[in-house]
């Protein structure tokens, strides 16, 4: 697992991918932070509440290649015939993407420190925000990884994960289309956005944390199953 | 008297090194055991009820035309895909029930070498080293392998910039990492130039002194040149299993020839047909001015060459060429599956 993690990390930085990802992330988060400073507030929440849409655009960049390219280049033959479990393989890939994302997200700590230079921010809100963005990203990465396992083409993986994430973003609107209250509430309970927004305002509920953690677990599990199934078909 | 005992691998390896060469007699045991292996895709059987055992220290050739099920069998043995039914064991470990242990014993070079094109050779081999959780000292182990497969001069280059021959050798280096007792090589010489083919063949022979090797090929002469034992499969079914000598004896029945003779076609034809034991003569047309080729088929077990020579001398028709026709793989399958197919084959050509 560690070997795979290391290879993916070095691969991110030997290709332009990591730089594009970090540049786009830093640009938009910097732009949002600029507004925070412009408005003269210590509330960093604005940065995070706008981050979701940026993540939808750039997380597929991190995950599109991870499994699709292995299949296309037939390097999966090396991975699957080496003494590494499928879970180890998937976790190695997942953690590499998560680590890249953590590197990107760490810039928000700098923003908090800058604010702290002028006034005292609400540290718990800041910590809650960063943590919320981290587990939201983790959930999106595991979805992207899952889509990447389904195809041989990076492009299809990128557009596929983008579509899935867009749908997830719009799920509250979808719920509104149902007149049946039960159906609507079931669908809206799947909303990533409303749970994430709760977290950006400083409400860190156990159920939201569990929601994202289970999303990570479920999609990583499904990814393992997809790889397993391919060997049996 | 020597005893036949099943001894653990480490001891077997000692035997290998001390007795210089292959483990014979007292160290022989089934390193790879395959029983009733079947792989079906829908109602099509890619591999159909194959059973065989490869003893330690043996080089086994897997002969078959493209699509015969060679790669599928190898993919099952290495745990890349699963079998529909049947058992495959590497050194006693079932590949389905004990995959991690079994995979540690195998170095695999698939038909398409699994190379990361954007890595350097060194970085790639180090990755494989970590991936396989090898415990040998890394630097010297990788250096040794590079020396062995002769890729030392390209170690710092990106794999995508290497020639096909080098890529193939990097693939082989990858299979050797961790010094696994079993090597499974899927068509290791395909796409190489003749010089590289000879190099790789020699290397595999060398490797066969310390490893149990399975090698697939669709070239008969290659398998004969390298392997101790040959398994022939066609359409997923095991057709023959024997030593390379057995197989070549079966294959080299000299009873079909191509001759090139200078002289009028009609007369030469008549002359050839008059030879005792000649079953069939067919003209193949004019090859040089006044020179014609003919294909001859004699009755199996007879030799018509001397009489042919005498008769041509009598009539003063110079014999410009005589060669036995090479059997194609298809002929071999026909012969292996149907012992009475000799004359039929001649008739078809």
Coordinates of C-alpha atoms in Angstrom, one line a residue:
Chain A
X1 CA 0.0 0.0 0.0
X2 CA 2.8 2.4 0.9
X3 CA 4.6 1.7 -2.4
X4 CA 1.5 2.6 -4.3
X5 CA 1.0 5.7 -2.2
X6 CA 4.5 6.8 -2.9
X7 CA 4.3 6.1 -6.6
X8 CA 1.1 8.1 -7.0
X9 CA 2.5 11.0 -5.0
X10 CA 5.7 11.2 -7.1
X11 CA 3.5 10.8 -10.2
X12 CA 1.4 13.8 -9.3
X13 CA 4.5 15.9 -9.1
X14 CA 6.2 14.7 -12.2
X15 CA 3.1 15.4 -14.3
X16 CA 1.6 18.9 -14.5
X17 CA -1.5 17.5 -12.7
X18 CA -0.4 18.5 -9.2
X19 CA 0.6 22.0 -10.2
X20 CA -2.6 22.6 -12.1
X21 CA -4.6 21.3 -9.2
X22 CA -2.8 23.4 -6.6
X23 CA -2.8 26.5 -8.7
X24 CA -6.5 26.4 -9.4
X25 CA -7.2 25.6 -5.7
X26 CA -4.9 28.4 -4.4
X27 CA -6.3 30.9 -7.0
X28 CA -10.0 30.4 -6.1
X29 CA -9.5 30.1 -2.4
X30 CA -7.3 33.2 -2.5
X31 CA -10.0 35.0 -4.4
X32 CA -12.6 34.1 -1.8
X33 CA -10.2 35.0 1.0
X34 CA -9.6 38.4 -0.7
X35 CA -13.4 39.1 -0.3
X36 CA -13.1 38.2 3.4
X37 CA -10.4 40.7 3.8
X38 CA -12.2 43.2 1.6
X39 CA -15.3 43.0 3.8
X40 CA -13.2 43.5 6.9
X41 CA -14.6 40.4 8.7
X42 CA -12.8 37.8 10.7
X43 CA -15.3 35.2 9.5
X44 CA -13.4 32.8 7.2
X45 CA -16.6 30.8 6.4
X46 CA -17.1 32.6 3.1
X47 CA -14.0 30.9 1.7
X48 CA -15.2 27.5 2.7
X49 CA -18.9 27.8 1.7
X50 CA -17.8 28.6 -1.9
X51 CA -15.2 25.9 -2.0
X52 CA -17.7 23.1 -2.9
X53 CA -18.1 24.1 -6.5
X54 CA -14.3 24.5 -7.0
X55 CA -13.8 21.0 -5.5
X56 CA -16.3 19.6 -8.0
X57 CA -14.2 21.0 -10.8
X58 CA -10.8 20.0 -9.6
X59 CA -11.1 16.7 -7.6
X60 CA -11.8 14.7 -10.8
X61 CA -8.4 15.9 -11.9
X62 CA -6.8 14.1 -9.0
X63 CA -8.8 10.9 -9.3
X64 CA -9.4 10.4 -13.1
X65 CA -6.1 8.7 -13.8
X66 CA -5.8 6.6 -10.7
X67 CA -7.4 3.4 -11.8
X68 CA -8.4 4.0 -15.4
X69 CA -4.8 4.5 -16.6
X70 CA -3.6 1.3 -14.9
X71 CA -6.1 -0.7 -16.9
X72 CA -5.4 1.1 -20.1
X73 CA -1.6 0.7 -19.8
X74 CA -2.1 -2.9 -18.5
X75 CA 0.0 -2.0 -15.4
X76 CA -2.8 -3.4 -13.3
X77 CA -1.4 -6.8 -14.2
X78 CA 1.7 -5.9 -12.1
X79 CA -0.4 -4.6 -9.2
X80 CA -2.9 -7.4 -9.1
X81 CA -0.2 -10.1 -9.4
X82 CA 1.9 -8.7 -6.7
X83 CA 1.4 -9.6 -3.0
X84 CA -0.8 -6.6 -2.3
X85 CA -4.4 -6.9 -1.4
X86 CA -7.1 -5.0 -3.4
X87 CA -8.0 -3.0 -0.3
X88 CA -4.3 -2.0 0.1
X89 CA -4.2 -1.0 -3.6
X90 CA -7.3 1.1 -3.4
X91 CA -6.3 2.6 -0.1
X92 CA -2.9 3.5 -1.4
X93 CA -4.5 5.4 -4.3
X94 CA -7.1 7.0 -2.1
X95 CA -4.6 8.2 0.4
X96 CA -2.3 9.7 -2.3
X97 CA -5.2 11.8 -3.7
X98 CA -6.3 12.7 -0.1
X99 CA -2.7 13.8 0.7
X100 CA -2.6 16.0 -2.4
X101 CA -5.9 17.5 -1.3
X102 CA -4.6 18.1 2.2
X103 CA -1.6 19.9 0.7
X104 CA -4.0 22.2 -1.1
X105 CA -6.3 22.7 1.9
X106 CA -3.4 23.5 4.2
X107 CA -3.3 27.0 2.6
X108 CA -6.4 27.9 4.5
X109 CA -4.4 27.7 7.7
X110 CA -2.3 30.5 6.3
X111 CA -5.4 32.6 5.8
X112 CA -6.5 32.0 9.4
X113 CA -3.1 33.1 10.6
X114 CA -3.3 36.2 8.4
X115 CA -6.7 37.1 10.0
X116 CA -5.2 36.4 13.4
X117 CA -2.7 39.1 12.7
X118 CA -5.5 41.7 12.7
X119 CA -8.1 40.3 15.1
X120 CA -8.9 37.1 16.9
X121 CA -10.8 34.7 14.7
X122 CA -13.2 32.2 16.2
X123 CA -10.8 29.3 16.2
X124 CA -13.4 26.6 16.7
X125 CA -15.2 27.8 13.6
X126 CA -11.9 27.9 11.6
X127 CA -11.0 24.3 12.8
X128 CA -14.6 23.1 12.0
X129 CA -14.4 24.6 8.6
X130 CA -11.1 23.1 7.7
X131 CA -12.1 19.7 9.1
X132 CA -15.5 19.9 7.2
X133 CA -13.7 20.7 3.9
X134 CA -11.3 17.9 4.5
X135 CA -13.9 15.1 5.0
X136 CA -16.0 16.6 2.2
X137 CA -13.0 16.3 -0.1
X138 CA -12.3 12.8 1.1
X139 CA -15.8 11.7 0.2
X140 CA -15.6 13.3 -3.3
X141 CA -12.2 11.7 -3.8
X142 CA -13.6 8.2 -3.0
X143 CA -16.4 8.9 -5.5
X144 CA -13.9 10.0 -8.2
X145 CA -11.8 6.9 -7.5
X146 CA -14.8 4.7 -7.9
X147 CA -15.7 6.2 -11.3
X148 CA -12.1 5.8 -12.3
X149 CA -12.3 2.1 -11.6
X150 CA -15.2 1.8 -14.0
X151 CA -13.5 2.9 -17.2
X152 CA -10.3 2.7 -19.1
X153 CA -10.4 6.3 -20.2
X154 CA -9.2 9.2 -18.1
X155 CA -11.6 11.5 -19.9
X156 CA -14.6 9.4 -19.3
X157 CA -13.5 9.1 -15.6
X158 CA -13.1 12.8 -15.3
X159 CA -16.4 13.7 -16.9
X160 CA -18.2 10.9 -15.2
X161 CA -17.0 12.0 -11.7
X162 CA -17.8 15.6 -12.6
X163 CA -21.4 14.6 -13.5
X164 CA -21.9 12.5 -10.3
X165 CA -20.5 15.4 -8.2
X166 CA -22.8 17.9 -10.0
X167 CA -25.7 15.7 -9.3
X168 CA -24.7 15.5 -5.6
X169 CA -24.5 19.3 -5.5
X170 CA -27.9 19.6 -7.0
X171 CA -29.5 17.0 -4.9
X172 CA -31.5 19.5 -2.8
X173 CA -33.1 20.8 -6.0
X174 CA -33.9 17.2 -7.1
X175 CA -35.5 16.6 -3.7
X176 CA -37.7 19.7 -4.2
X177 CA -39.2 18.2 -7.4
X178 CA -40.9 15.4 -5.4
X179 CA -44.2 16.3 -3.9
X180 CA -44.2 13.2 -1.7
X181 CA -42.7 14.4 1.6
X182 CA -41.1 11.1 2.5
X183 CA -39.3 10.7 -0.8
X184 CA -38.2 14.3 -0.7
X185 CA -36.8 14.0 2.8
X186 CA -35.0 10.8 2.0
X187 CA -33.3 12.4 -1.0
X188 CA -32.5 15.6 0.7
X189 CA -30.9 13.6 3.6
X190 CA -28.3 12.5 1.0
X191 CA -27.4 16.1 0.4
X192 CA -23.6 16.7 0.7
X193 CA -24.2 20.5 0.4
X194 CA -26.5 21.0 3.3
X195 CA -24.4 19.0 5.7
X196 CA -21.3 20.8 4.5
X197 CA -23.0 24.2 4.9
X198 CA -23.8 23.2 8.5
X199 CA -20.2 22.6 9.1
X200 CA -19.0 25.8 7.5
X201 CA -21.2 27.8 9.9
X202 CA -19.5 26.0 12.8
X203 CA -22.0 23.2 13.5
X204 CA -20.0 20.0 13.7
X205 CA -22.6 17.4 14.3
X206 CA -21.7 13.7 14.7
X207 CA -24.3 12.7 12.1
X208 CA -22.6 14.9 9.4
X209 CA -19.2 13.5 10.2
X210 CA -20.5 10.0 10.1
X211 CA -22.3 10.7 6.9
X212 CA -19.1 11.7 5.1
X213 CA -17.0 9.0 6.7
X214 CA -19.5 6.4 5.6
X215 CA -19.5 7.8 2.1
X216 CA -15.7 7.3 2.0
X217 CA -16.1 3.8 3.3
X218 CA -18.9 2.8 0.9
X219 CA -17.3 4.2 -2.2
X220 CA -13.9 2.7 -1.4
X221 CA -15.5 -0.6 -0.7
X222 CA -17.4 -0.4 -4.0
X223 CA -14.1 0.3 -5.8
X224 CA -12.6 -2.8 -4.3
X225 CA -15.7 -4.8 -5.4
X226 CA -15.4 -3.4 -9.0
X227 CA -11.8 -4.5 -9.2
X228 CA -12.6 -7.9 -7.7
X229 CA -15.5 -8.4 -10.1
X230 CA -13.3 -7.8 -13.1
X231 CA -11.2 -10.8 -12.2
X232 CA -14.2 -13.0 -12.0
X233 CA -16.0 -12.0 -15.1
Chain B
X1 CA 19.8 -45.2 -3.3
X2 CA 18.4 -41.7 -3.7
X3 CA 15.1 -41.1 -1.9
X4 CA 12.2 -39.2 -3.4
X5 CA 11.3 -36.8 -0.7
X6 CA 9.4 -33.5 -0.9
X7 CA 11.7 -31.0 0.6
X8 CA 11.0 -27.4 1.4
X9 CA 12.0 -24.7 -1.1
X10 CA 14.9 -23.3 0.9
X11 CA 16.6 -26.7 0.9
X12 CA 15.8 -27.3 -2.7
X13 CA 17.5 -24.0 -3.6
X14 CA 20.6 -25.2 -1.7
X15 CA 20.6 -28.3 -3.8
X16 CA 20.3 -26.2 -6.9
X17 CA 23.4 -24.2 -6.1
X18 CA 25.5 -26.9 -4.8
X19 CA 24.9 -29.4 -7.6
X20 CA 25.4 -26.7 -10.2
X21 CA 22.4 -26.6 -12.4
X22 CA 19.0 -28.2 -12.1
X23 CA 17.5 -30.1 -9.3
X24 CA 17.1 -33.6 -10.5
X25 CA 16.3 -36.7 -8.6
X26 CA 16.2 -36.0 -4.9
X27 CA 14.9 -32.4 -5.0
X28 CA 12.1 -32.8 -7.5
X29 CA 8.7 -31.7 -6.5
X30 CA 5.7 -30.1 -8.1
X31 CA 6.3 -26.4 -7.9
X32 CA 3.3 -25.6 -9.9
X33 CA 0.2 -27.8 -9.8
X34 CA -2.8 -27.2 -12.0
X35 CA -5.8 -29.4 -11.8
X36 CA -8.8 -29.4 -14.0
X37 CA -8.5 -25.7 -14.6
X38 CA -11.4 -24.1 -16.6
X39 CA -12.1 -20.5 -17.5
X40 CA -15.4 -19.7 -19.2
X41 CA -16.7 -16.5 -20.6
X42 CA -20.4 -17.2 -21.0
X43 CA -20.6 -20.5 -22.8
X44 CA -17.2 -20.1 -24.4
X45 CA -14.3 -22.0 -22.7
X46 CA -11.1 -20.0 -23.0
X47 CA -9.4 -22.8 -21.0
X48 CA -11.0 -26.1 -20.8
X49 CA -10.1 -28.7 -18.1
X50 CA -6.3 -28.4 -18.2
X51 CA -4.2 -30.3 -15.7
X52 CA -0.4 -30.4 -15.5
X53 CA 2.4 -30.2 -12.9
X54 CA 5.7 -28.3 -13.3
X55 CA 8.5 -29.7 -11.2
X56 CA 11.0 -27.4 -9.5
X57 CA 13.9 -26.4 -11.8
X58 CA 12.0 -27.2 -14.9
X59 CA 11.6 -25.0 -17.9
X60 CA 8.2 -25.6 -19.3
X61 CA 7.2 -24.4 -22.8
X62 CA 3.6 -23.5 -23.4
X63 CA 3.0 -23.9 -27.1
X64 CA -0.1 -22.9 -28.9
X65 CA -1.4 -20.6 -31.6
X66 CA -2.7 -17.1 -30.7
X67 CA -5.9 -17.4 -28.8
X68 CA -5.2 -20.9 -27.6
X69 CA -5.6 -20.0 -24.0
X70 CA -1.9 -19.6 -23.1
X71 CA -2.3 -16.1 -21.7
X72 CA -5.5 -17.0 -19.9
X73 CA -3.8 -19.9 -18.1
X74 CA -0.9 -17.7 -17.2
X75 CA -3.2 -15.0 -15.9
X76 CA -4.9 -17.5 -13.7
X77 CA -1.7 -18.9 -12.4
X78 CA -0.5 -15.5 -11.4
X79 CA -3.8 -14.5 -9.8
X80 CA -4.6 -11.7 -12.3
X81 CA -7.9 -13.4 -13.1
X82 CA -9.7 -16.2 -11.4
X83 CA -10.6 -19.6 -12.8
X84 CA -14.2 -20.7 -13.2
X85 CA -13.3 -24.0 -11.7
X86 CA -10.3 -26.1 -10.9
X87 CA -7.2 -25.5 -8.7
X88 CA -3.9 -23.8 -9.3
X89 CA -1.2 -24.1 -6.7
X90 CA 2.2 -22.4 -6.6
X91 CA 4.6 -24.2 -4.2
X92 CA 1.7 -25.7 -2.4
X93 CA -0.2 -22.4 -2.0
X94 CA -3.6 -22.1 -3.7
X95 CA -3.7 -18.9 -5.7
X96 CA -7.3 -18.3 -4.8
X97 CA -7.2 -19.3 -1.1
X98 CA -3.8 -18.1 -0.3
X99 CA -3.1 -15.4 -2.9
X100 CA -0.5 -13.3 -1.0
X101 CA 1.8 -16.2 -0.3
X102 CA 1.3 -17.7 -3.8
X103 CA 2.0 -14.4 -5.5
X104 CA 5.2 -13.9 -3.5
X105 CA 6.6 -16.9 -5.2
X106 CA 5.9 -15.7 -8.8
X107 CA 7.6 -13.3 -11.1
X108 CA 5.3 -12.5 -14.0
X109 CA 6.1 -11.0 -17.3
X110 CA 2.7 -10.5 -19.1
X111 CA 2.4 -10.4 -22.9
X112 CA 2.4 -6.6 -22.7
X113 CA 5.1 -5.6 -20.1
X114 CA 3.4 -3.7 -17.3
X115 CA 5.6 -0.6 -17.4
X116 CA 4.9 2.9 -16.2
X117 CA 6.1 4.9 -19.1
X118 CA 6.7 8.1 -17.2
X119 CA 9.1 6.6 -14.7
X120 CA 12.8 6.0 -15.1
X121 CA 14.0 2.4 -15.1
X122 CA 15.5 2.8 -11.6
X123 CA 12.4 4.4 -10.1
X124 CA 10.2 1.7 -11.6
X125 CA 12.3 -1.1 -10.3
X126 CA 12.4 0.4 -6.9
X127 CA 8.6 0.8 -7.0
X128 CA 8.3 -2.9 -7.9
X129 CA 10.8 -3.8 -5.1
X130 CA 8.6 -2.0 -2.5
X131 CA 5.4 -3.3 -4.1
X132 CA 6.6 -6.9 -3.7
X133 CA 7.8 -6.3 -0.2
X134 CA 11.2 -7.7 -0.9
X135 CA 13.6 -8.1 2.0
X136 CA 16.9 -8.3 0.1
X137 CA 19.2 -5.3 0.2
X138 CA 17.6 -3.0 -2.4
X139 CA 20.5 -1.2 -4.1
X140 CA 22.6 -4.3 -4.7
X141 CA 19.6 -6.5 -5.6
X142 CA 18.4 -4.1 -8.3
X143 CA 21.9 -3.5 -9.6
X144 CA 22.4 -7.3 -9.9
X145 CA 19.2 -7.7 -11.9
X146 CA 20.1 -4.8 -14.2
X147 CA 23.4 -6.3 -14.8
X148 CA 21.9 -9.7 -15.5
X149 CA 19.3 -8.5 -18.1
X150 CA 21.8 -5.9 -19.5
X151 CA 19.9 -2.7 -18.9
X152 CA 22.6 -1.0 -16.8
X153 CA 23.2 1.7 -19.4
X154 CA 19.5 2.8 -19.5
X155 CA 18.8 2.8 -15.7
X156 CA 18.4 6.6 -15.6
X157 CA 16.3 6.9 -18.7
X158 CA 12.5 7.3 -18.9
X159 CA 10.9 4.0 -19.9
X160 CA 8.8 5.6 -22.6
X161 CA 12.0 6.6 -24.5
X162 CA 13.4 3.0 -24.5
X163 CA 13.3 0.7 -27.5
X164 CA 11.1 -2.3 -27.6
X165 CA 13.9 -4.6 -26.8
X166 CA 14.9 -2.6 -23.7
X167 CA 11.3 -2.4 -22.6
X168 CA 11.0 -6.1 -22.8
X169 CA 14.1 -6.5 -20.7
X170 CA 12.9 -4.0 -18.1
X171 CA 9.7 -6.1 -18.0
X172 CA 11.9 -9.2 -17.4
X173 CA 13.9 -7.3 -14.7
X174 CA 10.6 -6.5 -13.0
X175 CA 9.7 -10.2 -12.9
X176 CA 13.0 -11.1 -11.4
X177 CA 12.7 -8.6 -8.5
X178 CA 12.6 -10.5 -5.2
X179 CA 14.2 -13.5 -6.8
X180 CA 11.0 -15.5 -7.0
X181 CA 11.3 -19.3 -7.4
X182 CA 8.8 -19.3 -10.2
X183 CA 9.0 -17.2 -13.4
X184 CA 6.0 -17.0 -15.7
X185 CA 6.9 -15.4 -19.0
X186 CA 4.2 -14.7 -21.6
X187 CA 5.7 -14.6 -25.1
X188 CA 8.9 -13.0 -24.0
X189 CA 10.4 -12.7 -27.5
X190 CA 7.5 -11.3 -29.4
X191 CA 8.4 -8.1 -31.3
X192 CA 12.1 -8.4 -30.8
X193 CA 14.7 -8.4 -33.6
X194 CA 16.6 -11.7 -34.2
X195 CA 19.7 -10.6 -32.1
X196 CA 17.5 -9.7 -29.2
X197 CA 15.6 -12.9 -29.5
X198 CA 18.8 -14.9 -29.1
X199 CA 19.9 -12.8 -26.1
X200 CA 16.6 -13.2 -24.3
X201 CA 16.5 -16.9 -25.0
X202 CA 20.0 -17.4 -23.6
X203 CA 19.0 -15.3 -20.6
X204 CA 15.9 -17.5 -20.0
X205 CA 18.0 -20.6 -20.3
X206 CA 20.4 -19.2 -17.7
X207 CA 17.5 -18.3 -15.4
X208 CA 16.1 -21.8 -15.8
X209 CA 19.1 -23.0 -13.8
X210 CA 17.8 -21.3 -10.6
X211 CA 14.1 -20.8 -11.2
X212 CA 11.1 -22.9 -12.3
X213 CA 10.1 -21.3 -15.6
X214 CA 6.9 -21.4 -17.6
X215 CA 7.3 -19.8 -21.0
X216 CA 4.7 -19.4 -23.7
X217 CA 5.3 -19.1 -27.4
X218 CA 3.6 -19.8 -30.7
X219 CA 7.0 -20.7 -32.2
X220 CA 7.9 -24.3 -32.2
X221 CA 11.6 -23.9 -32.6
X222 CA 11.8 -21.4 -29.8
X223 CA 10.2 -23.8 -27.4
X224 CA 12.5 -26.6 -28.6
X225 CA 15.5 -24.4 -28.1
X226 CA 14.8 -23.4 -24.5
X227 CA 12.5 -25.8 -22.8
X228 CA 12.9 -29.2 -21.1
X229 CA 9.3 -30.0 -21.4
X230 CA 6.5 -28.8 -23.7
X231 CA 2.8 -28.5 -23.2
X232 CA 0.8 -27.9 -26.3
X233 CA -2.6 -26.3 -26.0
X234 CA -5.1 -25.5 -28.7
X235 CA -8.5 -23.9 -28.3
X236 CA -8.2 -24.2 -24.5
X237 CA -7.6 -27.9 -24.5
X238 CA -4.3 -29.6 -23.6
X239 CA -3.2 -31.5 -26.7
X240 CA 0.2 -32.9 -25.7
X241 CA 2.6 -33.0 -22.8
X242 CA 6.1 -34.3 -23.1
X243 CA 9.7 -33.5 -23.4
X244 CA 10.9 -31.3 -26.2
X245 CA 12.8 -34.3 -27.7
X246 CA 9.6 -36.3 -27.8
X247 CA 7.8 -33.6 -29.5
X248 CA 10.6 -32.9 -32.0
X249 CA 10.8 -36.6 -32.8
X250 CA 7.1 -36.6 -33.6
X251 CA 7.6 -33.5 -35.6
X252 CA 10.6 -34.4 -37.7
X253 CA 9.3 -37.4 -39.6
X254 CA 11.1 -36.7 -42.9
X255 CA 8.6 -37.7 -45.4
X256 CA 7.7 -34.4 -47.1
X257 CA 10.1 -32.5 -49.2
X258 CA 10.3 -29.6 -51.6
X259 CA 12.7 -30.2 -54.5
X260 CA 14.0 -27.9 -57.1
X261 CA 15.1 -29.5 -60.4
X262 CA 16.3 -28.2 -63.7
X263 CA 14.6 -29.9 -66.6
X264 CA 11.3 -30.1 -68.5
X265 CA 8.4 -30.1 -66.1
X266 CA 6.3 -32.9 -67.5
X267 CA 9.1 -35.4 -67.8
X268 CA 10.5 -34.7 -64.4
X269 CA 7.0 -35.1 -62.9
X270 CA 6.7 -38.5 -64.5
X271 CA 10.1 -39.5 -63.3
X272 CA 9.3 -38.4 -59.7
X273 CA 6.0 -40.3 -59.7
X274 CA 7.8 -43.4 -60.7
X275 CA 9.9 -43.5 -57.5
X276 CA 9.1 -46.3 -55.1
X277 CA 7.2 -45.4 -52.0
X278 CA 6.3 -42.0 -53.5
X279 CA 2.7 -41.1 -52.4
X280 CA 2.2 -37.8 -54.1
X281 CA 4.0 -35.3 -56.3
X282 CA 2.8 -31.9 -57.0
X283 CA 4.3 -29.2 -59.3
X284 CA 4.8 -25.9 -57.6
X285 CA 5.7 -24.0 -60.8
X286 CA 8.7 -22.5 -62.4
X287 CA 11.1 -20.7 -60.0
X288 CA 14.1 -19.9 -62.3
X289 CA 14.3 -20.2 -66.1
X290 CA 13.9 -23.9 -66.8
X291 CA 13.9 -24.8 -63.2
X292 CA 10.8 -26.1 -61.5
X293 CA 9.8 -26.9 -57.9
X294 CA 7.8 -29.9 -56.8
X295 CA 6.5 -31.0 -53.4
X296 CA 7.0 -34.6 -52.7
X297 CA 5.3 -36.8 -50.1
X298 CA 6.7 -40.2 -49.4
X299 CA 5.1 -43.0 -47.5
X300 CA 5.8 -42.4 -43.7
X301 CA 8.9 -44.3 -42.5
X302 CA 10.5 -44.5 -45.9
X303 CA 13.4 -42.6 -47.4
X304 CA 13.1 -41.6 -51.0
X305 CA 16.1 -39.3 -51.2
X306 CA 18.7 -41.7 -52.5
X307 CA 16.5 -43.1 -55.3
X308 CA 15.5 -39.6 -56.2
X309 CA 19.1 -38.6 -56.6
X310 CA 20.0 -41.7 -58.7
X311 CA 17.2 -41.2 -61.1
X312 CA 17.9 -37.6 -61.7
X313 CA 21.6 -38.4 -62.3
X314 CA 20.6 -41.0 -64.9
X315 CA 18.6 -38.5 -66.8
X316 CA 21.0 -35.7 -66.1
X317 CA 18.5 -33.4 -64.5
X318 CA 20.5 -31.3 -61.9
X319 CA 19.0 -31.3 -58.5
X320 CA 19.3 -27.7 -57.3
X321 CA 17.6 -27.9 -53.9
X322 CA 16.1 -30.4 -51.5
X323 CA 14.6 -29.5 -48.2
X324 CA 12.0 -31.0 -45.9
X325 CA 8.9 -28.9 -45.5
X326 CA 8.5 -27.3 -42.1
X327 CA 5.4 -28.2 -40.3
X328 CA 3.3 -25.3 -39.3
X329 CA 1.7 -25.1 -35.9
X330 CA -1.6 -26.1 -37.4
X331 CA 0.0 -29.2 -38.9
X332 CA 1.4 -30.1 -35.5
X333 CA -2.0 -29.8 -33.9
X334 CA -3.5 -32.0 -36.6
X335 CA -0.8 -34.5 -36.1
X336 CA -1.1 -34.5 -32.3
X337 CA -4.8 -34.7 -32.2
X338 CA -5.2 -37.2 -35.1
X339 CA -2.3 -39.7 -35.5
X340 CA -3.7 -40.8 -38.9
X341 CA -3.6 -37.3 -40.3
X342 CA -0.3 -37.6 -42.2
X343 CA -1.5 -38.3 -45.7
X344 CA -4.5 -36.1 -45.3
X345 CA -2.3 -33.1 -44.6
X346 CA -0.3 -33.7 -47.7
X347 CA -3.4 -33.9 -49.8
X348 CA -4.7 -30.6 -48.6
X349 CA -1.6 -28.7 -49.7

